[in-house]
Coordinates of N, CA and C in Angstrom, one line a residue:
M248 N -21.5 4.2 1.7 CA -20.6 3.6 0.7 C -19.4 2.9 1.5
N249 N -19.0 1.8 1.0 CA -17.9 1.1 1.6 C -16.7 1.4 0.7
T250 N -15.6 1.7 1.4 CA -14.3 2.1 0.7 C -13.2 1.2 1.3
Y251 N -12.0 1.3 0.6 CA -10.9 0.6 1.0 C -10.0 1.4 2.0
S252 N -9.4 0.7 3.0 CA -8.6 1.3 3.9 C -7.3 0.5 4.1
K253 N -6.1 1.1 4.0 CA -4.9 0.3 4.1 C -4.7 -0.1 5.6
Y254 N -4.4 -1.3 5.8 CA -4.2 -1.9 7.1 C -2.8 -2.4 7.4
A255 N -2.2 -3.1 6.4 CA -0.9 -3.6 6.6 C -0.3 -3.8 5.1
P256 N 1.0 -4.1 5.0 CA 1.5 -4.3 3.6 C 0.7 -5.3 2.9
N257 N 0.2 -4.9 1.7 CA -0.6 -5.8 0.8 C -2.1 -6.0 1.3
V258 N -2.4 -5.4 2.5 CA -3.8 -5.7 3.0 C -4.6 -4.4 3.1
F259 N -5.8 -4.5 2.4 CA -6.8 -3.4 2.5 C -8.0 -3.9 3.1
L260 N -8.6 -3.2 4.1 CA -9.8 -3.6 4.7 C -11.0 -2.8 4.0
A261 N -12.2 -3.3 4.3 CA -13.4 -2.5 3.8 C -13.8 -1.6 5.0
K262 N -13.8 -0.3 4.7 CA -14.3 0.7 5.7 C -15.8 0.9 5.5
C263 N -16.6 0.4 6.4 CA -18.0 0.4 6.2 C -18.8 1.3 7.3
T264 N -19.9 1.9 6.8 CA -20.7 2.7 7.7 C -21.7 1.8 8.5
E265 N -21.9 0.6 8.0 CA -22.9 -0.3 8.6 C -22.2 -1.6 9.0
K266 N -22.8 -2.3 10.0 CA -22.3 -3.6 10.4 C -22.6 -4.7 9.4
H267 N -21.7 -5.7 9.3 CA -21.9 -6.8 8.4 C -21.5 -8.1 9.2
S268 N -22.0 -9.2 8.6 CA -21.7 -10.5 9.2 C -20.7 -11.2 8.3
K269 N -20.0 -12.2 8.9 CA -19.1 -13.0 8.1 C -19.8 -13.7 7.0
G270 N -19.3 -13.6 5.8 CA -19.9 -14.2 4.6 C -20.8 -13.3 3.8
D271 N -21.1 -12.1 4.4 CA -21.9 -11.2 3.6 C -21.2 -10.7 2.3
I272 N -21.9 -10.5 1.3 CA -21.4 -9.9 0.0 C -21.7 -8.4 0.0
I273 N -20.6 -7.6 -0.1 CA -20.8 -6.2 -0.2 C -20.0 -5.6 -1.4
N274 N -20.4 -4.4 -1.8 CA -19.6 -3.7 -2.8 C -18.6 -2.7 -2.1
V275 N -17.4 -2.8 -2.5 CA -16.4 -1.9 -2.0 C -15.8 -1.0 -3.1
T276 N -15.8 0.3 -2.9 CA -15.5 1.2 -4.0 C -14.0 1.7 -3.9
T277 N -13.3 1.7 -5.0 CA -12.0 2.1 -5.0 C -11.9 3.7 -5.1
K278 N -10.8 4.2 -4.9 CA -10.6 5.7 -5.0 C -10.9 6.2 -6.4
Y279 N -11.0 5.3 -7.4 CA -11.3 5.7 -8.8 C -12.7 5.5 -9.1
G280 N -13.5 5.1 -8.1 CA -15.0 4.9 -8.3 C -15.4 3.6 -8.8
K281 N -14.5 2.6 -8.9 CA -14.8 1.3 -9.3 C -15.3 0.4 -8.2
E282 N -16.4 -0.3 -8.3 CA -16.9 -1.1 -7.3 C -16.5 -2.6 -7.5
N283 N -16.0 -3.2 -6.4 CA -15.7 -4.6 -6.4 C -16.6 -5.4 -5.4
E284 N -17.2 -6.4 -5.9 CA -18.0 -7.2 -5.1 C -17.1 -8.1 -4.2
S285 N -17.3 -8.0 -2.9 CA -16.4 -8.6 -2.0 C -17.1 -9.4 -0.9
V286 N -16.3 -10.4 -0.3 CA -16.8 -11.2 0.7 C -16.3 -10.7 2.1
V287 N -17.2 -10.5 3.0 CA -16.8 -10.1 4.4 C -16.2 -11.3 5.2
H288 N -15.1 -11.1 5.9 CA -14.5 -12.1 6.7 C -14.7 -11.7 8.2
N289 N -13.7 -11.0 8.7 CA -13.7 -10.6 10.1 C -13.8 -9.1 10.4
L290 N -14.4 -8.7 11.5 CA -14.4 -7.4 12.0 C -13.0 -7.2 12.6
I291 N -12.2 -6.3 12.1 CA -10.9 -6.1 12.6 C -10.9 -5.0 13.7
Y292 N -11.6 -3.9 13.5 CA -11.7 -2.9 14.5 C -12.8 -1.9 14.2
E293 N -13.2 -1.1 15.1 CA -14.2 0.0 14.9 C -13.5 1.3 15.3
K294 N -13.9 2.3 14.5 CA -13.3 3.6 14.7 C -14.2 4.7 14.1
D295 N -14.5 5.7 14.9 CA -15.3 6.9 14.4 C -16.5 6.5 13.6
N296 N -17.3 5.6 14.3 CA -18.6 5.1 13.7 C -18.4 4.4 12.4
H297 N -17.2 3.8 12.1 CA -17.0 3.0 11.0 C -16.5 1.6 11.4
F298 N -16.8 0.6 10.6 CA -16.5 -0.8 10.9 C -15.5 -1.3 9.8
Y299 N -14.4 -1.8 10.2 CA -13.3 -2.2 9.3 C -13.2 -3.8 9.3
Y300 N -13.5 -4.3 8.1 CA -13.6 -5.7 7.9 C -12.5 -6.2 6.9
S301 N -12.0 -7.4 7.2 CA -11.1 -8.1 6.2 C -12.0 -8.6 5.1
I302 N -11.6 -8.5 3.9 CA -12.4 -9.0 2.8 C -11.6 -9.6 1.7
T303 N -12.2 -10.4 0.9 CA -11.6 -11.0 -0.3 C -12.6 -10.7 -1.5
R304 N -12.0 -10.6 -2.7 CA -12.9 -10.3 -3.9 C -13.8 -11.5 -4.1
A305 N -15.0 -11.3 -4.4 CA -16.0 -12.4 -4.7 C -15.7 -13.1 -5.9
D306 N -15.0 -12.5 -6.9 CA -14.6 -13.1 -8.1 C -13.3 -13.9 -8.1
G307 N -12.7 -13.9 -6.8 CA -11.5 -14.7 -6.7 C -10.2 -14.0 -7.1
F308 N -10.4 -12.7 -7.5 CA -9.2 -12.0 -8.0 C -8.3 -11.6 -6.7
N309 N -7.0 -11.9 -6.8 CA -6.1 -11.6 -5.7 C -4.7 -11.3 -6.3
I310 N -3.7 -11.3 -5.4 CA -2.4 -10.9 -5.8 C -1.8 -11.9 -6.8
Q311 N -2.2 -13.1 -6.7 CA -1.7 -14.1 -7.7 C -2.3 -13.9 -9.1
E312 N -3.6 -13.6 -9.1 CA -4.3 -13.3 -10.4 C -3.8 -12.1 -11.0
R313 N -3.5 -11.1 -10.2 CA -2.9 -9.8 -10.7 C -1.6 -10.1 -11.3
A314 N -0.7 -10.9 -10.7 CA 0.6 -11.2 -11.2 C 0.4 -11.9 -12.6
K315 N -0.5 -12.9 -12.6 CA -0.7 -13.6 -13.9 C -1.1 -12.6 -15.0
N316 N -2.1 -11.7 -14.7 CA -2.5 -10.7 -15.7 C -1.4 -9.8 -16.2
K317 N -0.6 -9.4 -15.2 CA 0.5 -8.5 -15.6 C 1.5 -9.3 -16.5
S318 N 1.8 -10.5 -16.1 CA 2.7 -11.3 -16.9 C 2.2 -11.5 -18.3
E319 N 0.9 -11.8 -18.5 CA 0.3 -12.0 -19.8 C 0.4 -10.6 -20.6
K320 N 0.1 -9.5 -19.9 CA 0.1 -8.2 -20.5 C 1.5 -7.9 -21.1
Y321 N 2.6 -8.2 -20.3 CA 3.9 -7.9 -20.8 C 4.4 -8.9 -21.9
E322 N 3.9 -10.1 -21.8 CA 4.2 -11.1 -22.8 C 3.6 -10.6 -24.2
N323 N 2.4 -10.1 -24.1 CA 1.7 -9.6 -25.3 C 2.5 -8.4 -25.9
W324 N 2.9 -7.5 -25.0 CA 3.6 -6.3 -25.4 C 5.0 -6.7 -26.0
A325 N 5.6 -7.8 -25.5 CA 6.9 -8.3 -26.0 C 6.7 -8.8 -27.4
S326 N 5.6 -9.5 -27.6 CA 5.3 -10.1 -28.9 C 5.1 -9.0 -30.0
I327 N 4.3 -8.0 -29.6 CA 4.1 -6.9 -30.5 C 5.4 -6.1 -30.8
A328 N 6.2 -5.9 -29.8 CA 7.5 -5.2 -30.1 C 8.4 -6.0 -30.9
E329 N 8.4 -7.3 -30.7 CA 9.3 -8.2 -31.5 C 8.8 -8.2 -33.0
K330 N 7.5 -8.2 -33.2 CA 7.0 -8.2 -34.6 C 7.4 -6.9 -35.3
K331 N 7.3 -5.8 -34.5 CA 7.7 -4.5 -35.1 C 9.1 -4.5 -35.4
S332 N 10.0 -5.1 -34.5 CA 11.4 -5.1 -34.7 C 11.7 -5.9 -36.0
T333 N 11.0 -7.0 -36.2 CA 11.2 -7.9 -37.4 C 10.8 -7.1 -38.7
D334 N 9.6 -6.4 -38.6 CA 9.1 -5.7 -39.7 C 10.1 -4.6 -40.1
H335 N 10.6 -3.8 -39.2 CA 11.6 -2.8 -39.5 C 12.9 -3.4 -40.0
Y336 N 13.3 -4.5 -39.5 CA 14.5 -5.2 -40.1 C 14.3 -5.6 -41.5
K337 N 13.2 -6.1 -41.8 CA 12.9 -6.5 -43.2 C 12.8 -5.3 -44.1
R338 N 12.3 -4.2 -43.6 CA 12.2 -3.0 -44.4 C 13.6 -2.5 -44.7
S339 N 14.4 -2.5 -43.7 CA 15.8 -2.1 -43.8 C 16.5 -2.9 -44.9
Q340 N 16.3 -4.2 -44.9 CA 17.0 -5.0 -45.9 C 16.3 -4.8 -47.3
D341 N 15.0 -4.7 -47.4 CA 14.4 -4.5 -48.7 C 14.8 -3.2 -49.3
L342 N 15.0 -2.2 -48.6 CA 15.4 -0.9 -49.1 C 16.7 -0.9 -49.9
V343 N 17.6 -1.8 -49.5 CA 18.9 -1.8 -50.1 C 19.2 -3.1 -51.0
K344 N 18.1 -3.9 -51.1 CA 18.4 -5.2 -51.8 C 18.7 -5.0 -53.3
H345 N 18.3 -3.9 -53.9 CA 18.7 -3.6 -55.3 C 20.0 -3.0 -55.5
I346 N 20.7 -2.6 -54.3 CA 22.0 -2.0 -54.4 C 23.0 -3.2 -54.3
P347 N 23.9 -3.3 -55.2 CA 24.9 -4.4 -55.2 C 25.8 -4.3 -53.9
M348 N 26.2 -5.4 -53.3 CA 27.0 -5.4 -52.1 C 28.3 -4.7 -52.4
G349 N 28.6 -3.7 -51.5 CA 29.8 -3.0 -51.6 C 29.8 -1.8 -52.6
Q350 N 28.6 -1.6 -53.2 CA 28.5 -0.5 -54.2 C 28.7 0.8 -53.5
P351 N 29.7 1.6 -53.9 CA 29.9 2.9 -53.3 C 29.0 3.9 -53.8
I352 N 28.8 5.0 -53.1 CA 28.0 6.1 -53.5 C 28.8 6.8 -54.6
L353 N 28.2 7.0 -55.8 CA 28.9 7.7 -56.9 C 28.7 9.2 -56.8
V354 N 29.7 9.8 -56.2 CA 29.6 11.3 -56.0 C 29.5 12.0 -57.3
G355 N 28.5 12.9 -57.4 CA 28.3 13.7 -58.6 C 27.5 13.0 -59.6
H356 N 27.2 11.7 -59.5 CA 26.4 11.0 -60.4 C 24.9 11.3 -60.1
H357 N 24.0 11.1 -61.1 CA 22.6 11.4 -60.8 C 22.0 10.5 -59.8
S358 N 22.6 9.4 -59.5 CA 22.1 8.4 -58.5 C 22.5 8.7 -57.1
E359 N 23.4 9.7 -56.9 CA 24.0 10.0 -55.6 C 22.9 10.3 -54.6
T360 N 22.0 11.2 -54.9 CA 20.9 11.7 -54.0 C 20.0 10.5 -53.6
G361 N 19.6 9.8 -54.6 CA 18.7 8.6 -54.3 C 19.4 7.6 -53.5
H362 N 20.7 7.3 -53.8 CA 21.5 6.3 -53.1 C 21.6 6.7 -51.6
R363 N 21.9 8.0 -51.3 CA 22.1 8.5 -49.9 C 20.7 8.4 -49.2
R364 N 19.7 8.8 -49.9 CA 18.3 8.7 -49.3 C 18.0 7.3 -48.9
T365 N 18.3 6.4 -49.8 CA 17.9 5.0 -49.5 C 18.7 4.4 -48.3
L366 N 20.0 4.8 -48.3 CA 20.8 4.3 -47.2 C 20.4 4.9 -45.8
D367 N 20.0 6.2 -45.9 CA 19.5 6.8 -44.7 C 18.2 6.1 -44.2
R368 N 17.3 5.8 -45.1 CA 16.0 5.1 -44.7 C 16.3 3.7 -44.2
S369 N 17.3 3.1 -44.8 CA 17.6 1.7 -44.4 C 18.2 1.8 -43.0
W370 N 19.1 2.7 -42.7 CA 19.7 2.9 -41.4 C 18.7 3.2 -40.4
S371 N 17.8 4.1 -40.7 CA 16.7 4.5 -39.8 C 15.8 3.3 -39.4
A372 N 15.5 2.5 -40.4 CA 14.7 1.3 -40.2 C 15.4 0.3 -39.3
M373 N 16.7 0.2 -39.5 CA 17.5 -0.7 -38.7 C 17.6 -0.2 -37.3
G374 N 17.6 1.1 -37.1 CA 17.6 1.7 -35.7 C 16.3 1.4 -35.0
K375 N 15.2 1.5 -35.8 CA 13.9 1.2 -35.2 C 13.8 -0.3 -34.8
S376 N 14.4 -1.1 -35.7 CA 14.4 -2.6 -35.4 C 15.1 -2.9 -34.0
V377 N 16.2 -2.2 -33.8 CA 17.0 -2.4 -32.6 C 16.2 -1.8 -31.4
E378 N 15.6 -0.7 -31.6 CA 14.8 -0.1 -30.6 C 13.7 -1.0 -30.1
F379 N 12.9 -1.5 -31.1 CA 11.8 -2.4 -30.7 C 12.3 -3.8 -30.1
S380 N 13.5 -4.2 -30.6 CA 14.0 -5.4 -30.0 C 14.4 -5.2 -28.5
D381 N 14.9 -4.0 -28.2 CA 15.2 -3.7 -26.8 C 14.0 -3.6 -26.0
K382 N 12.9 -3.1 -26.6 CA 11.6 -3.0 -25.9 C 11.1 -4.4 -25.6
A383 N 11.2 -5.2 -26.6 CA 10.7 -6.6 -26.4 C 11.4 -7.3 -25.3
S384 N 12.7 -7.1 -25.2 CA 13.5 -7.7 -24.2 C 13.1 -7.2 -22.8
A385 N 12.9 -5.9 -22.7 CA 12.4 -5.3 -21.4 C 11.1 -5.8 -21.0
H386 N 10.2 -5.9 -22.0 CA 8.8 -6.5 -21.6 C 8.9 -7.9 -21.2
E387 N 9.8 -8.7 -21.9 CA 9.9 -10.1 -21.6 C 10.5 -10.3 -20.2
S388 N 11.4 -9.4 -19.8 CA 12.0 -9.4 -18.5 C 10.9 -9.2 -17.4
K389 N 10.0 -8.2 -17.7 CA 9.0 -7.9 -16.7 C 7.9 -9.1 -16.7
A390 N 7.7 -9.7 -17.8 CA 6.8 -10.8 -17.9 C 7.3 -12.0 -17.0
D391 N 8.6 -12.2 -17.1 CA 9.2 -13.3 -16.3 C 9.1 -12.9 -14.8
Y392 N 9.3 -11.7 -14.5 CA 9.2 -11.3 -13.1 C 7.9 -11.5 -12.5
W393 N 6.8 -11.1 -13.2 CA 5.5 -11.3 -12.7 C 5.0 -12.8 -12.8
A394 N 5.6 -13.5 -13.7 CA 5.2 -15.0 -13.8 C 5.8 -15.7 -12.5
K395 N 6.9 -15.2 -12.0 CA 7.5 -15.8 -10.8 C 6.7 -15.5 -9.6
R396 N 6.0 -14.3 -9.6 CA 5.2 -13.9 -8.5 C 3.8 -14.5 -8.5
A397 N 3.4 -15.2 -9.5 CA 2.1 -15.8 -9.7 C 1.7 -16.8 -8.6
N398 N 2.7 -17.3 -7.8 CA 2.4 -18.2 -6.8 C 2.7 -17.6 -5.4
D399 N 2.9 -16.3 -5.3 CA 3.2 -15.6 -4.1 C 2.0 -15.7 -3.1
I400 N 2.2 -15.8 -1.9 CA 1.2 -15.8 -0.8 C 1.5 -14.7 0.1
N401 N 0.6 -13.8 0.4 CA 0.8 -12.8 1.4 C -0.4 -12.6 2.3
L402 N -0.3 -11.6 3.2 CA -1.4 -11.5 4.2 C -2.7 -11.1 3.6
S403 N -2.8 -10.7 2.4 CA -4.1 -10.4 1.8 C -4.9 -11.6 1.4
M404 N -4.4 -12.8 1.7 CA -5.0 -14.0 1.3 C -5.3 -14.9 2.5
P405 N -6.5 -15.5 2.6 CA -6.8 -16.5 3.6 C -5.7 -17.6 3.7
E406 N -5.2 -18.0 2.6 CA -4.2 -19.1 2.6 C -2.9 -18.7 3.4
S407 N -2.8 -17.4 3.7 CA -1.6 -17.0 4.5 C -1.5 -17.7 5.8
I408 N -2.6 -18.1 6.4 CA -2.5 -18.8 7.7 C -1.7 -20.1 7.6
E409 N -2.0 -20.9 6.7 CA -1.2 -22.1 6.5 C 0.2 -21.8 6.1
F410 N 0.4 -20.8 5.3 CA 1.7 -20.4 4.8 C 2.6 -20.0 6.0
Y411 N 2.1 -19.1 6.8 CA 2.9 -18.6 7.9 C 3.0 -19.7 9.1
E412 N 2.1 -20.6 9.1 CA 2.3 -21.7 10.1 C 3.5 -22.6 9.6
Y413 N 3.6 -22.8 8.3 CA 4.8 -23.5 7.8 C 6.1 -22.7 8.0
K414 N 6.0 -21.4 7.7 CA 7.2 -20.5 7.9 C 7.6 -20.5 9.3
L415 N 6.7 -20.4 10.3 CA 7.0 -20.4 11.7 C 7.7 -21.7 12.1
E416 N 7.1 -22.8 11.7 CA 7.7 -24.1 12.1 C 9.1 -24.3 11.6
A417 N 9.3 -23.8 10.3 CA 10.6 -23.9 9.7 C 11.6 -23.0 10.4
A418 N 11.2 -21.8 10.8 CA 12.0 -20.9 11.5 C 12.4 -21.4 12.9
K419 N 11.4 -22.0 13.6 CA 11.7 -22.6 14.9 C 12.7 -23.7 14.8
I420 N 12.6 -24.6 13.8 CA 13.5 -25.7 13.7 C 14.9 -25.1 13.4
Q421 N 15.0 -24.1 12.6 CA 16.3 -23.5 12.3 C 16.9 -22.9 13.5
H422 N 16.1 -22.2 14.3 CA 16.6 -21.5 15.5 C 17.0 -22.5 16.5
E423 N 16.2 -23.5 16.7 CA 16.5 -24.5 17.8 C 17.8 -25.3 17.4
G424 N 18.0 -25.6 16.1 CA 19.2 -26.3 15.7 C 20.4 -25.5 15.9
L425 N 20.3 -24.2 15.6 CA 21.5 -23.3 15.8 C 21.8 -23.2 17.3
K426 N 20.7 -23.2 18.1 CA 20.9 -23.0 19.5 C 21.5 -24.2 20.2
N427 N 21.1 -25.5 19.8 CA 21.6 -26.7 20.4 C 22.8 -27.2 19.7
G428 N 23.2 -26.6 18.6 CA 24.5 -27.0 17.9 C 24.3 -28.1 16.9
S429 N 23.0 -28.6 16.6 CA 22.8 -29.6 15.6 C 22.9 -29.0 14.2
I430 N 22.8 -27.6 14.1 CA 23.1 -26.9 12.9 C 24.3 -26.0 13.1
K431 N 25.3 -26.2 12.3 CA 26.5 -25.4 12.4 C 26.3 -23.9 12.1
R432 N 26.8 -23.1 13.0 CA 26.7 -21.6 12.8 C 27.8 -21.2 11.8
E433 N 27.4 -20.4 10.8 CA 28.3 -19.9 9.8 C 28.9 -18.6 10.3
H434 N 28.2 -17.8 11.1 CA 28.7 -16.5 11.6 C 28.1 -16.2 12.9
G435 N 28.6 -15.2 13.6 CA 28.2 -14.9 15.0 C 26.8 -14.4 15.2
Y436 N 26.3 -13.8 14.1 CA 24.9 -13.2 14.2 C 23.8 -14.2 13.7
Q437 N 24.2 -15.4 13.3 CA 23.2 -16.3 12.7 C 22.1 -16.6 13.7
L438 N 22.4 -16.9 14.9 CA 21.4 -17.2 15.9 C 20.4 -16.0 16.1
T439 N 21.0 -14.8 16.2 CA 20.2 -13.6 16.3 C 19.2 -13.5 15.2
Y440 N 19.7 -13.7 14.0 CA 18.9 -13.6 12.8 C 17.8 -14.7 12.8
A441 N 18.2 -15.8 13.2 CA 17.2 -16.9 13.3 C 16.1 -16.6 14.3
K442 N 16.4 -16.0 15.4 CA 15.4 -15.7 16.4 C 14.5 -14.6 15.8
K443 N 15.1 -13.6 15.1 CA 14.3 -12.6 14.4 C 13.3 -13.2 13.4
A444 N 13.8 -14.2 12.7 CA 12.9 -14.9 11.7 C 11.7 -15.5 12.4
V445 N 12.0 -16.1 13.6 CA 10.9 -16.7 14.3 C 9.9 -15.7 14.8
N446 N 10.4 -14.6 15.3 CA 9.5 -13.5 15.7 C 8.7 -12.9 14.6
E447 N 9.3 -12.8 13.4 CA 8.6 -12.2 12.3 C 7.5 -13.2 11.8
A448 N 7.9 -14.4 11.7 CA 6.9 -15.4 11.3 C 5.7 -15.5 12.2
Q449 N 6.0 -15.4 13.5 CA 4.9 -15.4 14.6 C 4.0 -14.2 14.4
K450 N 4.6 -13.1 14.2 CA 3.9 -11.8 14.0 C 2.9 -11.9 12.8
N451 N 3.5 -12.4 11.7 CA 2.7 -12.6 10.5 C 1.5 -13.6 10.7
L452 N 1.9 -14.7 11.4 CA 0.8 -15.7 11.6 C -0.3 -15.2 12.5
D453 N 0.1 -14.4 13.5 CA -0.9 -13.8 14.4 C -1.9 -12.9 13.6
L454 N -1.2 -12.1 12.7 CA -2.0 -11.2 11.9 C -2.9 -11.9 10.9
A455 N -2.4 -13.0 10.3 CA -3.1 -13.8 9.4 C -4.4 -14.4 10.0
K456 N -4.2 -14.9 11.3 CA -5.3 -15.5 12.0 C -6.3 -14.4 12.3
K457 N -5.9 -13.2 12.7 CA -6.8 -12.1 13.0 C -7.6 -11.7 11.8
L458 N -7.0 -11.8 10.7 CA -7.7 -11.4 9.4 C -8.6 -12.5 8.9
W459 N -8.2 -13.7 9.0 CA -8.9 -14.8 8.2 C -9.4 -16.0 9.1
S460 N -9.0 -16.1 10.3 CA -9.5 -17.3 11.0 C -11.0 -17.2 11.4

């Protein structure tokens, strides 16, 4: 059985008991027992009679698709919560529509109990309306967050090679400009941070090439 093995942030390899070739289609089983049909890319390393391969999902599902799905899920939840908020608001208004505006509770009158009960129900419904409105806002905020991540690229994707090539080139230009003075330094540590950015981009590019080239 092939299983997943964490290799780097956002990157899981296929841990296999048999050797495979680039382009092979294999099933990889999650810890919950679900099998995902996957495409084999590169042999990353061997250990304890197991072979560890970089893989992508055969159905194209990746971090971007996951973000889209989560955004759609929260959008749906937001719509449901907003509808419930509206329904409770309408109920709150309908409960008291027969009571004249400003009509006080007539203490001791036969209508007192019913009047109080109606106001309590209306108040409770309004509270539910606010509660679901807050839930809708929270779900909408999460939907926006995941929508913004729908174009993210990370090391789990073959596209990360081109992405980190671009990041490395941009980091080198920034670093060289700060070094030769063509880019003005805003603070004393800016050159150090720029060099760190170059090193980080190079590290990620090297890893991306190891995984996907």
